[in-house]
Amino acid sequence: MSQIKKCLFPAAGYGTRFLPATKAMPKEMLPIVTKPLIQYGVEEAMQAGITEMAIVTGRGKRALEDHFDISFELEHQIQGSDKEEMLSETRRIMDQCSFSYTRQVEMKGLGHAILVGRRLIGLEPFAVILADDYCITEGESVLSQMVKLYQKYQCSIVAIEEVPRNETLKYGVIEGDIESENVYRISNMVEKPTPEQAPSNLAIIGRYILTPDIFKIIENTPPGKNGEMQITDALLTQAKAGGVIGYRFQGQRFDCGSVAGYIDATNYTYQQQND
Ligand code: G1P
């Protein structure tokens, strides 16, 4: 049975909703309290047994690479002080994981970003985390839950959650038949439909497990919503062949791609840490 060993992080987007903060800093480096979003994503992947991180970056994103690297001066400076502890998690990640990077030169959509990651992934099933969907669980991480499900279904899986009808325009939305509790066999999916066009209120959130045939399918899928290459459209091709599962995960998601969601996530996490 194929294992999921790699996780792809599309991280080339500009994060314009956070300007001016994101003028010279990647949005994935925005901290929830003291830890950047990308690190939460990497930790989630590690909890799912994944150690090979593949990051699709772009211009102005070098801080991402520096974050998962040694900072000699700084580390020398805080050596032996109580501050050293604050970097221990990051060091553990660096010891246990490998990081590879590639650049998305043009922004042509999430499907395109994933396609750009192809050479880092190769011919194996892989996970995708959109770091600005920040997920909190009490037990297993969302991706761990999905990796378990993959062992059973051996096909692409998308994380889904119910959203208010008037918000379907922000998401890929699915339609499907219930297979078992929280598990749907997807028959249709639409990228950012109006509430009237939406086939349900079950929205895709930024956690995917994809089988490698997706790359060829993305290549052969015409541009969709907003003229961009949409992963939702490519997944629809797999779904029509019966091969996509929607999973209503256990846990809570914050949309840290929006300022309000980011503030909620920050407040929630700060509260948790201080309780
Ligand atoms: C992307 C996907 C969309 C999905 C969303 C989850 O949209 O295209 O299908 O529902 O991520 O966060 P974006 O938020 O990048 O516009």
Coordinates of C-alpha atoms and ligand atoms in Angstrom, one line a residue:
M1 CA 0.0 0.0 0.0
S2 CA 1.4 3.4 -0.9
Q3 CA 2.3 5.6 2.0
I4 CA 2.0 9.4 2.0
K5 CA 5.5 10.7 2.4
K6 CA 5.4 14.1 0.9
C7 CA 3.4 17.2 1.6
L8 CA 3.1 20.1 -0.9
F9 CA 2.6 23.6 0.4
P10 CA 1.5 26.1 -2.3
A11 CA 2.9 29.3 -0.9
A12 CA 3.5 31.7 -3.8
G13 CA 0.4 33.9 -3.3
Y14 CA 0.8 37.6 -2.5
G15 CA -1.5 37.8 0.6
T16 CA -2.8 41.2 -0.6
R17 CA -5.5 41.2 2.1
F18 CA -2.7 41.7 4.7
L19 CA -0.9 44.7 3.1
P20 CA 1.2 46.4 4.1
A21 CA 2.3 43.5 6.4
T22 CA 2.9 41.3 3.4
K23 CA 4.7 43.8 1.2
A24 CA 8.1 42.3 2.0
M25 CA 7.1 39.3 4.1
P26 CA 5.3 36.0 2.9
K27 CA 1.8 35.7 4.3
E28 CA 2.7 32.2 5.4
M29 CA 5.1 33.8 7.9
L30 CA 2.3 35.7 9.7
P31 CA 2.4 34.4 13.2
I32 CA -0.4 32.9 15.3
V33 CA 0.9 34.3 18.6
T34 CA 4.6 33.4 18.1
K35 CA 4.6 30.7 15.5
P36 CA 4.3 31.3 11.7
L37 CA 1.4 29.7 9.8
I38 CA 3.7 27.6 7.7
Q39 CA 5.2 26.0 10.8
Y40 CA 1.7 24.9 12.0
G41 CA 1.2 23.4 8.6
V42 CA 4.5 21.5 8.7
E43 CA 3.8 20.3 12.2
E44 CA 0.4 19.0 11.1
A45 CA 2.1 17.1 8.2
M46 CA 4.6 15.6 10.6
Q47 CA 1.8 14.4 12.9
A48 CA 0.5 12.5 9.8
G49 CA 3.9 10.8 9.5
I50 CA 5.1 13.0 6.6
T51 CA 8.7 14.1 6.6
E52 CA 9.3 15.4 3.1
M53 CA 8.1 19.0 2.7
A54 CA 7.8 20.4 -0.8
I55 CA 7.2 24.1 -0.9
V56 CA 6.1 26.1 -4.0
T57 CA 7.3 29.6 -3.4
G58 CA 7.6 32.7 -5.5
R59 CA 9.3 36.1 -5.5
G60 CA 9.7 37.7 -2.0
K61 CA 9.3 34.3 -0.2
R62 CA 12.9 33.7 0.9
A63 CA 12.0 34.1 4.5
L64 CA 10.2 30.7 4.2
E65 CA 13.5 29.0 3.4
D66 CA 15.4 30.9 6.1
H67 CA 12.8 29.9 8.7
F68 CA 13.6 26.2 8.3
D69 CA 17.4 26.8 8.4
I70 CA 20.0 27.5 10.9
S71 CA 20.4 31.2 11.9
F72 CA 24.0 31.1 13.2
E73 CA 24.3 34.5 14.7
L74 CA 20.9 34.4 16.4
E75 CA 21.4 30.9 17.8
H76 CA 24.8 31.8 19.0
Q77 CA 23.4 34.8 20.7
I78 CA 20.7 33.0 22.6
Q79 CA 22.7 29.9 23.4
G80 CA 22.4 29.0 27.1
S81 CA 19.6 31.4 27.7
D82 CA 16.0 30.6 28.4
K83 CA 15.2 31.8 24.8
E84 CA 16.9 28.8 23.4
E85 CA 13.9 26.7 24.2
M86 CA 11.8 28.9 21.9
L87 CA 13.6 27.6 18.9
S88 CA 13.6 23.9 20.0
E89 CA 10.4 23.0 18.0
T90 CA 11.8 24.5 14.9
R91 CA 15.1 22.7 15.4
R92 CA 13.2 19.4 15.8
I93 CA 11.4 20.0 12.5
M94 CA 14.7 20.6 10.8
D95 CA 16.3 17.5 12.2
Q96 CA 13.4 15.3 11.2
C97 CA 12.3 16.7 7.9
S98 CA 13.6 17.6 4.5
F99 CA 12.6 20.7 2.6
S100 CA 12.6 21.3 -1.1
Y101 CA 11.5 24.3 -2.9
T102 CA 10.5 25.3 -6.4
R103 CA 9.2 28.7 -7.7
Q104 CA 5.9 29.4 -9.3
V105 CA 6.9 32.1 -11.7
E106 CA 3.4 33.1 -12.8
M107 CA 0.2 33.0 -10.6
K108 CA -2.2 30.9 -12.6
G109 CA -4.3 29.4 -9.9
L110 CA -4.1 26.6 -7.3
G111 CA -4.1 23.9 -9.9
H112 CA -1.1 25.5 -11.5
A113 CA 0.7 25.9 -8.2
I114 CA 0.2 22.1 -7.6
L115 CA 1.4 21.3 -11.1
V116 CA 4.6 23.4 -10.6
G117 CA 5.2 21.1 -7.6
R118 CA 5.2 18.0 -9.8
R119 CA 8.9 17.6 -9.9
L120 CA 9.2 17.7 -6.1
I121 CA 6.5 15.0 -5.8
G122 CA 7.1 12.6 -8.6
L123 CA 4.8 9.6 -9.0
E124 CA 3.4 9.0 -5.6
P125 CA 0.3 10.1 -3.7
F126 CA 0.9 13.2 -1.7
A127 CA -0.8 15.6 0.7
V128 CA -1.4 19.3 0.1
I129 CA -1.8 21.9 2.9
L130 CA -2.9 25.5 2.3
A131 CA -1.2 27.1 5.3
D132 CA -3.7 29.9 5.6
D133 CA -6.4 27.3 6.5
Y134 CA -5.3 26.9 10.1
C135 CA -6.7 23.8 11.7
I136 CA -7.0 22.9 15.3
T137 CA -8.0 19.5 16.7
E138 CA -8.2 18.0 20.1
G139 CA -6.7 14.6 19.0
E140 CA -5.3 13.6 15.6
S141 CA -4.5 16.4 13.2
V142 CA -6.8 16.9 10.2
L143 CA -4.1 15.5 7.8
S144 CA -3.6 12.4 10.1
Q145 CA -7.3 11.7 9.9
M146 CA -7.1 12.0 6.1
V147 CA -4.0 9.8 5.8
K148 CA -5.8 7.1 7.7
L149 CA -8.8 7.4 5.4
Y150 CA -6.4 7.1 2.4
Q151 CA -5.2 3.7 3.7
K152 CA -8.8 2.5 3.2
Y153 CA -9.8 4.3 0.0
Q154 CA -6.6 4.7 -1.9
C155 CA -8.0 7.7 -3.9
S156 CA -7.9 11.5 -3.7
I157 CA -9.5 13.0 -0.6
V158 CA -10.6 16.5 0.1
A159 CA -11.3 18.0 3.6
I160 CA -14.8 19.5 3.7
E161 CA -16.9 21.5 6.2
E162 CA -20.3 23.0 6.3
V163 CA -20.3 26.7 5.6
P164 CA -23.2 29.3 5.6
R165 CA -24.9 29.2 2.2
N166 CA -24.0 32.9 1.5
E167 CA -20.3 32.0 1.7
T168 CA -20.1 29.4 -1.1
L169 CA -18.5 32.0 -3.4
K170 CA -15.3 31.6 -1.4
Y171 CA -14.8 27.9 -1.8
G172 CA -14.9 24.8 -3.9
V173 CA -18.2 23.1 -3.1
I174 CA -19.0 19.4 -3.4
E175 CA -22.0 17.2 -4.0
G176 CA -21.9 13.5 -3.0
D177 CA -23.4 10.5 -1.5
I178 CA -22.7 9.5 2.1
E179 CA -20.5 6.5 2.3
S180 CA -20.2 6.4 6.1
E181 CA -20.3 8.9 8.9
N182 CA -18.5 12.0 7.7
V183 CA -17.4 10.4 4.5
Y184 CA -18.8 11.3 1.1
R185 CA -18.2 9.8 -2.4
I186 CA -18.1 13.0 -4.5
S187 CA -20.1 13.2 -7.7
N188 CA -19.8 16.9 -8.5
M189 CA -17.7 19.8 -7.4
V190 CA -17.9 23.5 -8.4
E191 CA -15.3 26.2 -7.8
K192 CA -16.7 29.3 -6.0
P193 CA -20.3 28.9 -7.0
T194 CA -23.0 31.5 -6.1
P195 CA -25.3 30.3 -3.3
E196 CA -27.9 29.6 -6.1
Q197 CA -25.5 27.5 -8.1
A198 CA -23.9 25.7 -5.2
P199 CA -24.8 22.0 -5.1
S200 CA -24.6 22.0 -1.3
N201 CA -23.1 23.9 1.5
L202 CA -20.2 21.5 1.9
A203 CA -17.0 23.5 1.2
I204 CA -13.5 22.2 0.4
I205 CA -10.9 23.5 2.9
G206 CA -7.2 23.5 2.4
R207 CA -6.3 19.9 3.0
Y208 CA -6.0 17.4 0.2
I209 CA -4.6 14.0 -0.5
L210 CA -4.0 13.6 -4.2
T211 CA -3.1 10.7 -6.4
P212 CA -0.3 11.5 -8.9
D213 CA -2.5 11.1 -12.0
I214 CA -3.8 14.5 -10.9
F215 CA -0.8 16.2 -12.6
K216 CA -1.8 15.0 -16.1
I217 CA -5.4 15.8 -15.4
I218 CA -4.5 19.4 -14.4
E219 CA -2.5 19.8 -17.6
N220 CA -5.5 18.7 -19.6
T221 CA -8.1 20.8 -17.8
P222 CA -8.9 24.2 -19.3
P223 CA -8.8 27.3 -17.2
G224 CA -11.9 27.7 -15.0
K225 CA -13.1 30.2 -12.5
N226 CA -11.4 33.6 -12.9
G227 CA -9.4 32.2 -15.9
E228 CA -7.2 30.2 -13.4
M229 CA -6.2 26.5 -13.4
Q230 CA -8.4 25.1 -10.7
I231 CA -7.6 22.0 -8.7
T232 CA -11.4 21.7 -8.1
D233 CA -11.9 21.2 -11.9
A234 CA -9.2 18.6 -12.1
L235 CA -10.6 16.8 -9.1
L236 CA -14.0 16.7 -10.8
T237 CA -12.5 14.5 -13.6
Q238 CA -11.3 12.1 -10.9
A239 CA -14.6 12.3 -9.1
K240 CA -16.5 11.4 -12.3
A241 CA -14.5 8.2 -12.4
G242 CA -15.7 7.6 -8.8
G243 CA -12.3 8.4 -7.3
V244 CA -12.7 11.3 -4.8
I245 CA -13.7 11.2 -1.2
G246 CA -14.9 14.2 0.8
Y247 CA -14.1 14.0 4.5
R248 CA -15.8 16.1 7.1
F249 CA -12.9 16.4 9.5
Q250 CA -13.0 16.6 13.3
G251 CA -11.7 19.9 14.4
Q252 CA -11.9 23.6 13.9
R253 CA -10.7 25.6 11.0
F254 CA -9.8 29.3 10.9
D255 CA -9.6 31.1 7.6
C256 CA -6.3 32.9 8.1
G257 CA -6.5 34.2 4.5
S258 CA -8.9 36.8 5.9
V259 CA -8.0 39.4 8.5
A260 CA -11.0 38.5 10.7
G261 CA -10.2 34.8 10.6
Y262 CA -6.6 35.5 11.4
I263 CA -7.6 37.6 14.4
D264 CA -10.0 34.9 15.6
A265 CA -7.3 32.3 15.3
T266 CA -4.8 34.5 17.2
N267 CA -7.2 35.2 20.0
Y268 CA -8.3 31.6 20.3
T269 CA -4.7 30.3 20.4
Y270 CA -3.5 32.9 22.9
Q271 CA -6.4 32.0 25.1
Q272 CA -5.6 28.3 24.9
Q273 CA -2.0 28.9 25.7
N274 CA -2.8 30.9 28.7
D275 CA -5.5 28.8 30.2
Ligands
G1P1 C1 -8.8 27.5 -2.8 C2 -9.5 26.5 -3.6 C3 -10.9 26.3 -3.1 C4 -10.9 25.9 -1.6 C5 -10.1 26.9 -0.8 C6 -9.9 26.5 0.6 O1 -9.3 28.7 -2.9 O2 -9.5 26.9 -5.0 O3 -11.6 25.3 -3.9 O4 -12.2 25.8 -1.2 O5 -8.8 27.1 -1.4 O6 -9.3 27.4 1.4 P1 -8.6 30.1 -2.5 O7 -8.9 30.3 -1.0 O8 -7.1 29.9 -2.7 O9 -9.2 31.2 -3.3

